[in-house]
PDB file of C-alpha atoms in Angstrom:
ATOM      1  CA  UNK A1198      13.198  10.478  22.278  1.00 61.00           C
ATOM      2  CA  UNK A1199      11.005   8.250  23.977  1.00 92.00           C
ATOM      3  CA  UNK A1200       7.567   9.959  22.566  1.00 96.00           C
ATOM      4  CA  UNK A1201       6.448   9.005  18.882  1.00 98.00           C
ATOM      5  CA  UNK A1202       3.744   9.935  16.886  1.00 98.00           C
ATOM      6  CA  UNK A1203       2.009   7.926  14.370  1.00 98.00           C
ATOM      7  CA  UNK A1204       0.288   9.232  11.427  1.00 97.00           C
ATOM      8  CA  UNK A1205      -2.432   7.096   9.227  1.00 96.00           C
ATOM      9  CA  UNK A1206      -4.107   7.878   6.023  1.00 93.00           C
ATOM     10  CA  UNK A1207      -6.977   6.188   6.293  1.00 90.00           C
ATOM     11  CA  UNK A1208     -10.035   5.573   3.742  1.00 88.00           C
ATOM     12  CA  UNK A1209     -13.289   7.468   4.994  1.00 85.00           C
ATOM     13  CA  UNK A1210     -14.867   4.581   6.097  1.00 87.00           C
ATOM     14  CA  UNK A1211     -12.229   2.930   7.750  1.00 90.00           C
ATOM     15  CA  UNK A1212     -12.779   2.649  11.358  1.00 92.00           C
ATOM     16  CA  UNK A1213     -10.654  -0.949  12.490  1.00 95.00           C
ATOM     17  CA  UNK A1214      -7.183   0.279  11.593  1.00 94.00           C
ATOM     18  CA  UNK A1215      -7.455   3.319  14.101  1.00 95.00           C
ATOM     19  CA  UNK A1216      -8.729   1.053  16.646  1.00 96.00           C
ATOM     20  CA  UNK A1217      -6.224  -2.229  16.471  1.00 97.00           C
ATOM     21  CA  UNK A1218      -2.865   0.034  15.463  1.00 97.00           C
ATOM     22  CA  UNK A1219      -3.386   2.062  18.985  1.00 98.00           C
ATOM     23  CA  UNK A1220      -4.944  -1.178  20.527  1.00 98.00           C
ATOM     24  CA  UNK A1221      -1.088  -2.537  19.733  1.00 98.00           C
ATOM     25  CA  UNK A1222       0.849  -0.269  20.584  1.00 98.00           C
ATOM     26  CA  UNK A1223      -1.036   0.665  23.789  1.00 98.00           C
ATOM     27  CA  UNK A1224      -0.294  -3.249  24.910  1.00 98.00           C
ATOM     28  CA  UNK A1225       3.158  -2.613  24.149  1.00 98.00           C
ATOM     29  CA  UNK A1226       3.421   0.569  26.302  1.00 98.00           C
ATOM     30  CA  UNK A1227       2.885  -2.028  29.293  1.00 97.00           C
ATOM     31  CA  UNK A1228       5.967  -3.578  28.836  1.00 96.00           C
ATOM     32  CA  UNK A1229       8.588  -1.115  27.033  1.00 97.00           C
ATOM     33  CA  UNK A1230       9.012   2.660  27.494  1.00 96.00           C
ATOM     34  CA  UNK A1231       8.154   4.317  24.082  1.00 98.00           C
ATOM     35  CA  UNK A1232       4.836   6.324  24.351  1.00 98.00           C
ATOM     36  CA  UNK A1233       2.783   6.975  20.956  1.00 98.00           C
ATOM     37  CA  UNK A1234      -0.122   9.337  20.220  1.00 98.00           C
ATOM     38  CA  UNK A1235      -2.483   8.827  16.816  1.00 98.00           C
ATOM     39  CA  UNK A1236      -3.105  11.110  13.583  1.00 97.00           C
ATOM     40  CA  UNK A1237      -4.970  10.547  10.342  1.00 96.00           C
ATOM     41  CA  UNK A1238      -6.453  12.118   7.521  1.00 94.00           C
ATOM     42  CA  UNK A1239      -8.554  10.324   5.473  1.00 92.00           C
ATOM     43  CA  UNK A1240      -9.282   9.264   1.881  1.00 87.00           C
ATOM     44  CA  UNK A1241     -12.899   9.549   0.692  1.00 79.00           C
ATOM     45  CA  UNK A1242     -13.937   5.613  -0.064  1.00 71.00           C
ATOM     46  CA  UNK A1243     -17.397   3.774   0.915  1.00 67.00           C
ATOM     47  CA  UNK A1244     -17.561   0.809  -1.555  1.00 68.00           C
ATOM     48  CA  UNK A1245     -14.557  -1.112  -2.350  1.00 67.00           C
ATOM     49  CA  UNK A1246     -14.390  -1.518  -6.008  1.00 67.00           C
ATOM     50  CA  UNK A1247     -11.401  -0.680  -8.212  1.00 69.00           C
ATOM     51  CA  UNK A1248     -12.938   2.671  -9.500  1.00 73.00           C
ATOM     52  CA  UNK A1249     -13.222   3.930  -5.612  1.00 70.00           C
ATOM     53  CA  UNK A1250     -10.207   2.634  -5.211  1.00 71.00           C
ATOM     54  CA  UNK A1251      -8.414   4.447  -7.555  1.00 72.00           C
ATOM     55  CA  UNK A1252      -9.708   7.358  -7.246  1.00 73.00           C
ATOM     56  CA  UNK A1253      -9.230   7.255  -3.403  1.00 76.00           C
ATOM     57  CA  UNK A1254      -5.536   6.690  -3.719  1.00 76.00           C
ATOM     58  CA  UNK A1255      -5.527  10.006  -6.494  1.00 77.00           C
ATOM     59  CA  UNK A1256      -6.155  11.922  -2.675  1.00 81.00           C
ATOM     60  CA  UNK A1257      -2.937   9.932  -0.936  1.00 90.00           C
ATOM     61  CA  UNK A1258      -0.811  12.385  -1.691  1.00 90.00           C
ATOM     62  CA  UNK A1259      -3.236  15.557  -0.013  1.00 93.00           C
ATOM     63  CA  UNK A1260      -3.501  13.135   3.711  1.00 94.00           C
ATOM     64  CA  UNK A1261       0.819  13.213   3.619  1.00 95.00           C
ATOM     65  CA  UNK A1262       1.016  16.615   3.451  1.00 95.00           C
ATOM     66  CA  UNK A1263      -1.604  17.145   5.965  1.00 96.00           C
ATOM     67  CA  UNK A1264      -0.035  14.484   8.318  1.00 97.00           C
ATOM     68  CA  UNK A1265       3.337  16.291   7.507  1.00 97.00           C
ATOM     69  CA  UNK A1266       2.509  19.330   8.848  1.00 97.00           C
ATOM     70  CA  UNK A1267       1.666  17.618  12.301  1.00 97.00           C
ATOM     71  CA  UNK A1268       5.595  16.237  12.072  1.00 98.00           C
ATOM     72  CA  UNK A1269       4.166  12.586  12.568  1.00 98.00           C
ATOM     73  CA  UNK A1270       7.591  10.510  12.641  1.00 98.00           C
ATOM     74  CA  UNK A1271       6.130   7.694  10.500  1.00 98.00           C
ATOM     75  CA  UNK A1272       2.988   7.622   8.146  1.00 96.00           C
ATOM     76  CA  UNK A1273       0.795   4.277   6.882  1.00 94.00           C
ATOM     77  CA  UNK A1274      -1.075   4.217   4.292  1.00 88.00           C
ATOM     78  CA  UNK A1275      -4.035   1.754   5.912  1.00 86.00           C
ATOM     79  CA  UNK A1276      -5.562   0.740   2.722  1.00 81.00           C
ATOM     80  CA  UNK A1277      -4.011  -3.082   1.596  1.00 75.00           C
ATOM     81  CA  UNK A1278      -6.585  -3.419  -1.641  1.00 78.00           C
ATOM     82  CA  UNK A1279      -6.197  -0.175  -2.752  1.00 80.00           C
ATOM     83  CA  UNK A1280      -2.610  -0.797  -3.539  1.00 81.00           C
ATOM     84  CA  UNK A1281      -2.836  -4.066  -5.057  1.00 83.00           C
ATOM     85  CA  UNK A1282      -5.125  -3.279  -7.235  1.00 80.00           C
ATOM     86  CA  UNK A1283      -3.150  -0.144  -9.061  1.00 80.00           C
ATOM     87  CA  UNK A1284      -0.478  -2.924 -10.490  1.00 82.00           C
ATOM     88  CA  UNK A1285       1.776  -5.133  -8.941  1.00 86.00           C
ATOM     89  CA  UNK A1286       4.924  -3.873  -6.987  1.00 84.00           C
ATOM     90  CA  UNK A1287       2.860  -0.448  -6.119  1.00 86.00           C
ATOM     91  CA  UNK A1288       3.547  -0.221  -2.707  1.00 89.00           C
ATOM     92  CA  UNK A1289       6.963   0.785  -3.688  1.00 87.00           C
ATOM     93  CA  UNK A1290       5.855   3.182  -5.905  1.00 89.00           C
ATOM     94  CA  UNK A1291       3.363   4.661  -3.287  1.00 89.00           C
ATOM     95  CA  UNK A1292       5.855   4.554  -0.462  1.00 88.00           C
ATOM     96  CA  UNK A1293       8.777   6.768  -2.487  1.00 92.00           C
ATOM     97  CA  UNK A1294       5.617   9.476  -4.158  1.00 91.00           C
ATOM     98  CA  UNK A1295       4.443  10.149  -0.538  1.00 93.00           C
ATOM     99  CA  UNK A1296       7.558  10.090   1.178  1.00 95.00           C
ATOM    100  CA  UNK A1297       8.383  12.292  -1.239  1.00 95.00           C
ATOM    101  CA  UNK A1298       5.818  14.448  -0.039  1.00 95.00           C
ATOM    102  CA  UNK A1299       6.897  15.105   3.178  1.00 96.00           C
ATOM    103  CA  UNK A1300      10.492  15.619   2.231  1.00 96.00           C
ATOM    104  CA  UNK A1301       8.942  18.500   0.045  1.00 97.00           C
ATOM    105  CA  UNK A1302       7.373  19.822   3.256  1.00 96.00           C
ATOM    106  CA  UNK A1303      10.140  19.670   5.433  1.00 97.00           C
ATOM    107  CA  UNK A1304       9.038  17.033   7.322  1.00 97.00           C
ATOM    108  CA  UNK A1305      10.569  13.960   6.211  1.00 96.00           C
ATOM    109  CA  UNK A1306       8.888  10.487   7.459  1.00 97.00           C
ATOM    110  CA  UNK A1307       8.967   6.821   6.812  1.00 96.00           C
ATOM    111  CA  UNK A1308       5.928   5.706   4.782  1.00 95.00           C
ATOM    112  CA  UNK A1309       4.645   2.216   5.103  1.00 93.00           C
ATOM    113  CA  UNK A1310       1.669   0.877   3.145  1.00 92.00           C
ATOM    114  CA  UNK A1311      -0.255  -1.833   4.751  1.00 91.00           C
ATOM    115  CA  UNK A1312       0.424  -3.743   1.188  1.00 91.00           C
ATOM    116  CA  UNK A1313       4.221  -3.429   1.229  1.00 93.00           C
ATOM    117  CA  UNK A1314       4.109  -4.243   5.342  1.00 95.00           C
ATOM    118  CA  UNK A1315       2.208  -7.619   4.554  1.00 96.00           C
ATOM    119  CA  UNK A1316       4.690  -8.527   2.246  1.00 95.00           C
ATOM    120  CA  UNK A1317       7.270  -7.220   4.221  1.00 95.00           C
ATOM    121  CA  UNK A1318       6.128  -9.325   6.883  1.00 97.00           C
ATOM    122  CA  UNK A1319       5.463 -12.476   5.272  1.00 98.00           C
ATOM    123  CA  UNK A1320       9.264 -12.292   3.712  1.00 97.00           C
ATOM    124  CA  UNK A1321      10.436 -11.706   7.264  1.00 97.00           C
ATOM    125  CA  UNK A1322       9.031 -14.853   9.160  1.00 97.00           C
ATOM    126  CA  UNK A1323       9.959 -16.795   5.800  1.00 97.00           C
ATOM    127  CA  UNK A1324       6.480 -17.635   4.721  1.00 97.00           C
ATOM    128  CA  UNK A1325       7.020 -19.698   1.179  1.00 97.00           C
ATOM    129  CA  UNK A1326       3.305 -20.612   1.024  1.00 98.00           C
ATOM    130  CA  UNK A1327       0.030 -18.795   3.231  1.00 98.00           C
ATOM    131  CA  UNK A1328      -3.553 -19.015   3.242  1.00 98.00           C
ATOM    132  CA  UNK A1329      -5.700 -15.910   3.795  1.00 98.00           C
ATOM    133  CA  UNK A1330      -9.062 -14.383   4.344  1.00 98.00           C
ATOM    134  CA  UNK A1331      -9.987 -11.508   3.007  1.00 97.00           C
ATOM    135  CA  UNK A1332     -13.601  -9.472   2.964  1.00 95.00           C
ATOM    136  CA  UNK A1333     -13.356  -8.658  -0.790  1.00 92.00           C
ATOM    137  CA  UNK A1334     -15.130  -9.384  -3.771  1.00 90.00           C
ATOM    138  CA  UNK A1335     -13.972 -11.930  -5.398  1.00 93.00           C
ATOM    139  CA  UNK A1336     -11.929  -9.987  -8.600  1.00 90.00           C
ATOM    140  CA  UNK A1337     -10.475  -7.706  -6.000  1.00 88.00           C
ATOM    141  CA  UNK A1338      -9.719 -10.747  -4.123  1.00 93.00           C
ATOM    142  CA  UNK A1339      -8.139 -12.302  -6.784  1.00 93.00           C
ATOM    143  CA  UNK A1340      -5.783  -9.371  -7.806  1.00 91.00           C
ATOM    144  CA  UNK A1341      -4.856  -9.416  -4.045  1.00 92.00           C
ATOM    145  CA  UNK A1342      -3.376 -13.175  -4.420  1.00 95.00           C
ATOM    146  CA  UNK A1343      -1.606 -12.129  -7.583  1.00 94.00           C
ATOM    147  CA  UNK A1344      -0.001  -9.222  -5.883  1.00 93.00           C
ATOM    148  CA  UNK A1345       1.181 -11.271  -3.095  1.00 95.00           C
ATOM    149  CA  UNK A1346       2.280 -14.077  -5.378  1.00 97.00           C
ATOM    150  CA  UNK A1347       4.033 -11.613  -8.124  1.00 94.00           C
ATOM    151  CA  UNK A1348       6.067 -10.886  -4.601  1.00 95.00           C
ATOM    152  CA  UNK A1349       7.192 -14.317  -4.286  1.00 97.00           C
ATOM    153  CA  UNK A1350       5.159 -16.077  -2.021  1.00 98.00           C
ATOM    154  CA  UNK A1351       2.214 -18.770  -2.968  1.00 98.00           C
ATOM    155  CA  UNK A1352      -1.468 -18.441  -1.552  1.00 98.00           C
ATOM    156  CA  UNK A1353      -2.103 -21.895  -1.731  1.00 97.00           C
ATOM    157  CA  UNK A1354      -5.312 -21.239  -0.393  1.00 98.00           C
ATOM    158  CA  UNK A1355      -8.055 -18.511   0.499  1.00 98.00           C
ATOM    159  CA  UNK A1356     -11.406 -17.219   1.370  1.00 98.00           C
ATOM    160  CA  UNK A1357     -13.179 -14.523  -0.025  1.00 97.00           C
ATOM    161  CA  UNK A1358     -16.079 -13.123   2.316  1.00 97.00           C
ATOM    162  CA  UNK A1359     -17.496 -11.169  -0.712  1.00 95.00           C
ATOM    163  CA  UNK A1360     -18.981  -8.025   1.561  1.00 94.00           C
ATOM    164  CA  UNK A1361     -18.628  -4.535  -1.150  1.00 87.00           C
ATOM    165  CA  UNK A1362     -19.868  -2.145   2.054  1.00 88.00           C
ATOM    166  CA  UNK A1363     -16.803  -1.113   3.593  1.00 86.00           C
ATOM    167  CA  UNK A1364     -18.517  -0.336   6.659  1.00 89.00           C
ATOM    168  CA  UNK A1365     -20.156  -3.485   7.296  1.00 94.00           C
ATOM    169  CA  UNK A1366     -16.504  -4.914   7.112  1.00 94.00           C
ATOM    170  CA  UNK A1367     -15.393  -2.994   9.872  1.00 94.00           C
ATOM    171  CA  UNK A1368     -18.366  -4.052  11.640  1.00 96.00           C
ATOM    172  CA  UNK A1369     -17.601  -7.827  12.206  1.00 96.00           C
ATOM    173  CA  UNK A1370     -16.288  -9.949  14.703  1.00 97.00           C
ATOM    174  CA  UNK A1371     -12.890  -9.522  15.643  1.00 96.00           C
ATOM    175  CA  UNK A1372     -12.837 -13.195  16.388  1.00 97.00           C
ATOM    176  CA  UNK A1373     -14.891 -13.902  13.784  1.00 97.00           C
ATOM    177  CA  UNK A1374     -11.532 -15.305  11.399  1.00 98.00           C
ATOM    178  CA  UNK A1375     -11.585 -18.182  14.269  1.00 97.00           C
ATOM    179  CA  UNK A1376     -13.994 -20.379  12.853  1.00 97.00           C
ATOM    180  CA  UNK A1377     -13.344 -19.057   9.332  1.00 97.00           C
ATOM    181  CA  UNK A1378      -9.881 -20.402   9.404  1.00 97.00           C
ATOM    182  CA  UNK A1379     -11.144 -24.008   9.871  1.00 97.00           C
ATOM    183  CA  UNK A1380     -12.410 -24.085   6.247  1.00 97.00           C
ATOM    184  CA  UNK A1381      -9.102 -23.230   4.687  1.00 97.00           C
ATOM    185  CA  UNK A1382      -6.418 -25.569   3.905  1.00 97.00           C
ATOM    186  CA  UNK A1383      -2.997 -25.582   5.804  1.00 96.00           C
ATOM    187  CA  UNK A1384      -1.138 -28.475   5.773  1.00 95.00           C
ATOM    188  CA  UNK A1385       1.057 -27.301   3.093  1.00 95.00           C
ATOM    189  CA  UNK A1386       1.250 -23.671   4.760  1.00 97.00           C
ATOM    190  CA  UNK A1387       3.726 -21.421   6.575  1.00 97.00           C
ATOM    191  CA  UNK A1388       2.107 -18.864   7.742  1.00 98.00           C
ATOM    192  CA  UNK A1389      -2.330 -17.833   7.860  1.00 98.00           C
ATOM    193  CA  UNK A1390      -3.081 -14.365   7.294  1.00 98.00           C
ATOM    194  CA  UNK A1391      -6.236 -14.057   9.227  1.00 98.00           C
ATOM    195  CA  UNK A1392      -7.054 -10.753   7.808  1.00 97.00           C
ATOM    196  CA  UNK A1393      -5.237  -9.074   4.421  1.00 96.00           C
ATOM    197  CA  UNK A1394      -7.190  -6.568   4.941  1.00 93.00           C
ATOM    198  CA  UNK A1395      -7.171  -3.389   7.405  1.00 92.00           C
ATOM    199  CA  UNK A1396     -11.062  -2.673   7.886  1.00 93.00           C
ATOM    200  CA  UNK A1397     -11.698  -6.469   8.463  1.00 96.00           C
ATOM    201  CA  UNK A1398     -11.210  -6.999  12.374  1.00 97.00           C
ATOM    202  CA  UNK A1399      -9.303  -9.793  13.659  1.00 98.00           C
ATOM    203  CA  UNK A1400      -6.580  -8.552  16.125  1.00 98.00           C
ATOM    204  CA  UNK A1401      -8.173 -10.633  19.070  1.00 97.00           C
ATOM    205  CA  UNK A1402      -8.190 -13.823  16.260  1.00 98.00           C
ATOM    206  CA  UNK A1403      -4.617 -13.772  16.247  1.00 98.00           C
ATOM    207  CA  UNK A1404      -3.828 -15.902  19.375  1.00 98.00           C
ATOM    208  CA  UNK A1405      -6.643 -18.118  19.080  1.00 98.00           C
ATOM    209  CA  UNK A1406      -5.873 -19.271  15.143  1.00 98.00           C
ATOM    210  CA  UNK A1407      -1.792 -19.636  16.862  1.00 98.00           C
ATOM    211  CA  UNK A1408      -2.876 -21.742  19.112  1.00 97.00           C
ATOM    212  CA  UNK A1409      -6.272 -23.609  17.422  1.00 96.00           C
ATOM    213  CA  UNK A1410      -4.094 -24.457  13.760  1.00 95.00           C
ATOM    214  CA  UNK A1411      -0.494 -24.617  15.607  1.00 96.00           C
ATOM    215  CA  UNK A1412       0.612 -21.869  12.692  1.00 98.00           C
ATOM    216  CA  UNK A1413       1.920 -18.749  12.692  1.00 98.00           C
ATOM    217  CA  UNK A1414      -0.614 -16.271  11.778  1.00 98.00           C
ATOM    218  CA  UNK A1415      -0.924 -12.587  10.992  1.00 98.00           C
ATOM    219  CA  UNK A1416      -3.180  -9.897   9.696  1.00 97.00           C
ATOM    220  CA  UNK A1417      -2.206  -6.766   7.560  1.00 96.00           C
ATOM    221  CA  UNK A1418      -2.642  -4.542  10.259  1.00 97.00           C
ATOM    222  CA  UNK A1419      -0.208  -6.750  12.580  1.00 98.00           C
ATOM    223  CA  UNK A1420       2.241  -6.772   9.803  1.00 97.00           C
ATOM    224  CA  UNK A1421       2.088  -2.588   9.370  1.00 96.00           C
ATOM    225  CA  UNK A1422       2.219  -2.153  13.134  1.00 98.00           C
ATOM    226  CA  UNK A1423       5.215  -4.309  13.067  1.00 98.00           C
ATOM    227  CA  UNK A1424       6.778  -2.532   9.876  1.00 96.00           C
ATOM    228  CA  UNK A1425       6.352   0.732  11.474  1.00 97.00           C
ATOM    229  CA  UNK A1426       8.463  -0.028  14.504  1.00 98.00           C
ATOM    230  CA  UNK A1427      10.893  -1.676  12.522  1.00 97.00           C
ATOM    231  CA  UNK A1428      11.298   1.723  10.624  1.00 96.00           C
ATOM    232  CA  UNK A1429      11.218   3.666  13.908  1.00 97.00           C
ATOM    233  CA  UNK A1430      13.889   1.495  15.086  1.00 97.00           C
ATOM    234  CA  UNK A1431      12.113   0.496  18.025  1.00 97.00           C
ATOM    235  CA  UNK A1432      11.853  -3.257  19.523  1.00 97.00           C
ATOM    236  CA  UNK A1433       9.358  -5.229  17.317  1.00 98.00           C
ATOM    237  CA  UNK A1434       7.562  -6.873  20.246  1.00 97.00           C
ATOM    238  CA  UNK A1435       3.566  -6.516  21.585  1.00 98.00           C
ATOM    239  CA  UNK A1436       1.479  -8.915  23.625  1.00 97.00           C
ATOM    240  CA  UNK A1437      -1.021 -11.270  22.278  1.00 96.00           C
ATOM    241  CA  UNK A1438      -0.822 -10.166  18.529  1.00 97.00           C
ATOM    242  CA  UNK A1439       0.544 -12.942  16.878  1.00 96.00           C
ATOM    243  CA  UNK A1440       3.667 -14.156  15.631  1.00 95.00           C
ATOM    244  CA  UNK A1441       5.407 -11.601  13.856  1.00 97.00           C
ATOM    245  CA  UNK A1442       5.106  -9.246  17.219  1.00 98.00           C
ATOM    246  CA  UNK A1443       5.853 -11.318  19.518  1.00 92.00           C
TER     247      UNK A1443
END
């Protein structure tokens, strides 16, 4: 089967990760022969603070069945601080309730949050110590570096952008985490994670911080792009988005 169709649950005000996901995986269909097409239901969420959050992620479970009964072949959940901050190791617990879900419906897909796929990722390329950027406030912020830290690898340094709206988010500069990398420090790093966060644009960063800092760098919505092949089984590799697809 050569066509594949992606499903996202996305929160309301999302708007980046159903632009960069397809933005990917339309650059790879210029070089390799798998085709995708794009699905989501979404998660009601304007302001990112951890009653929104949780409360969002109550409605998870309603956007699997829906994307079920379109017989998506894999399904991310494109929400990296809403997992984080429900406890530490949640992605696993997220992943198995809504693949769960689709089992139950008869339509049994891989589910990948964008929390488990940064991990994932990081674990992959063998990243012992990062810095990030992140849009959050700085207590969701913080629970974000002890998520990512409980999972074995150290943030020795970050940036917290502090902007609650989550549309505004979505509204910056892609290239934006250029310049923003240059105040965080690296020498001791493995790996910059330009974005951990889906709404916060930086897919056309990715190359520039590579090739600015000399590090490998990556953003949570490289990392769940990359996770989702890998559970489709398909060749990990797009053009000009970083390391960990390339």
């Amino acid at each position: 089967m050569n066509n594949f169709r992606i499903g996202q649950i996305v929160p309301s005000s999302n708007t980046t990760m159903e632009t960069e996901i397809p933005a990917m995986l339309r650059a790879r269909e210029a070089i390799l022969p798998e085709r995708f097409t794009f699905h989501s239901s979404r998660m009601r969420m304007k302001k990112v603070t951890k009653e929104e959050l949780e409360a969002m992620d109550a409605d998870s479970d309603r956007c699997a069945l829906e994307l079920s009964d379109a017989r998506v072949d894999v399904l991310g959940y494109a929400c990296l601080v809403a997992i984080m901050s429900m406890g530490k190791g949640y992605h696993c617990t997220s992943q198995e309730r809504l693949h769960k879900v689709t089992v139950d419906n008869g339509a049994p897909a891989p589910v990948i949050t964008s929390a488990g796929a940064l991990v994932d990722g990081l674990h992959s390329m063998g990243a012992r110590k990062i810095a990030l950027i992140c849009p959050y406030m700085k207590p969701l912020a913080q629970l974000v570096i002890d998520y990512i830290e409980d999972q074995g690898i150290e943030v020795e340094d970050s940036i917290a952008l502090e902007i609650p709206d989550n549309i505004e988010v979505g509204r910056r500069d892609p290239a934006a985490p250029v310049e923003i990398a240059s105040r965080l420090k690296t020498s001791n790093v493995d790996v910059i994670v330009a974005s951990a966060c889906v709404q916060m644009p930086s897919l056309a960063s990715l190359p520039q911080i590579e090739a600015r800092y000399g590090l490998p760098t990556v953003s949570a919505a490289s990392c769940t792009t990359h996770f989702m092949l890998k559970s489709l089984g398909l060749e990990t590799s797009v053009p000009n988005a970083g390391a960990i697809l390339s």
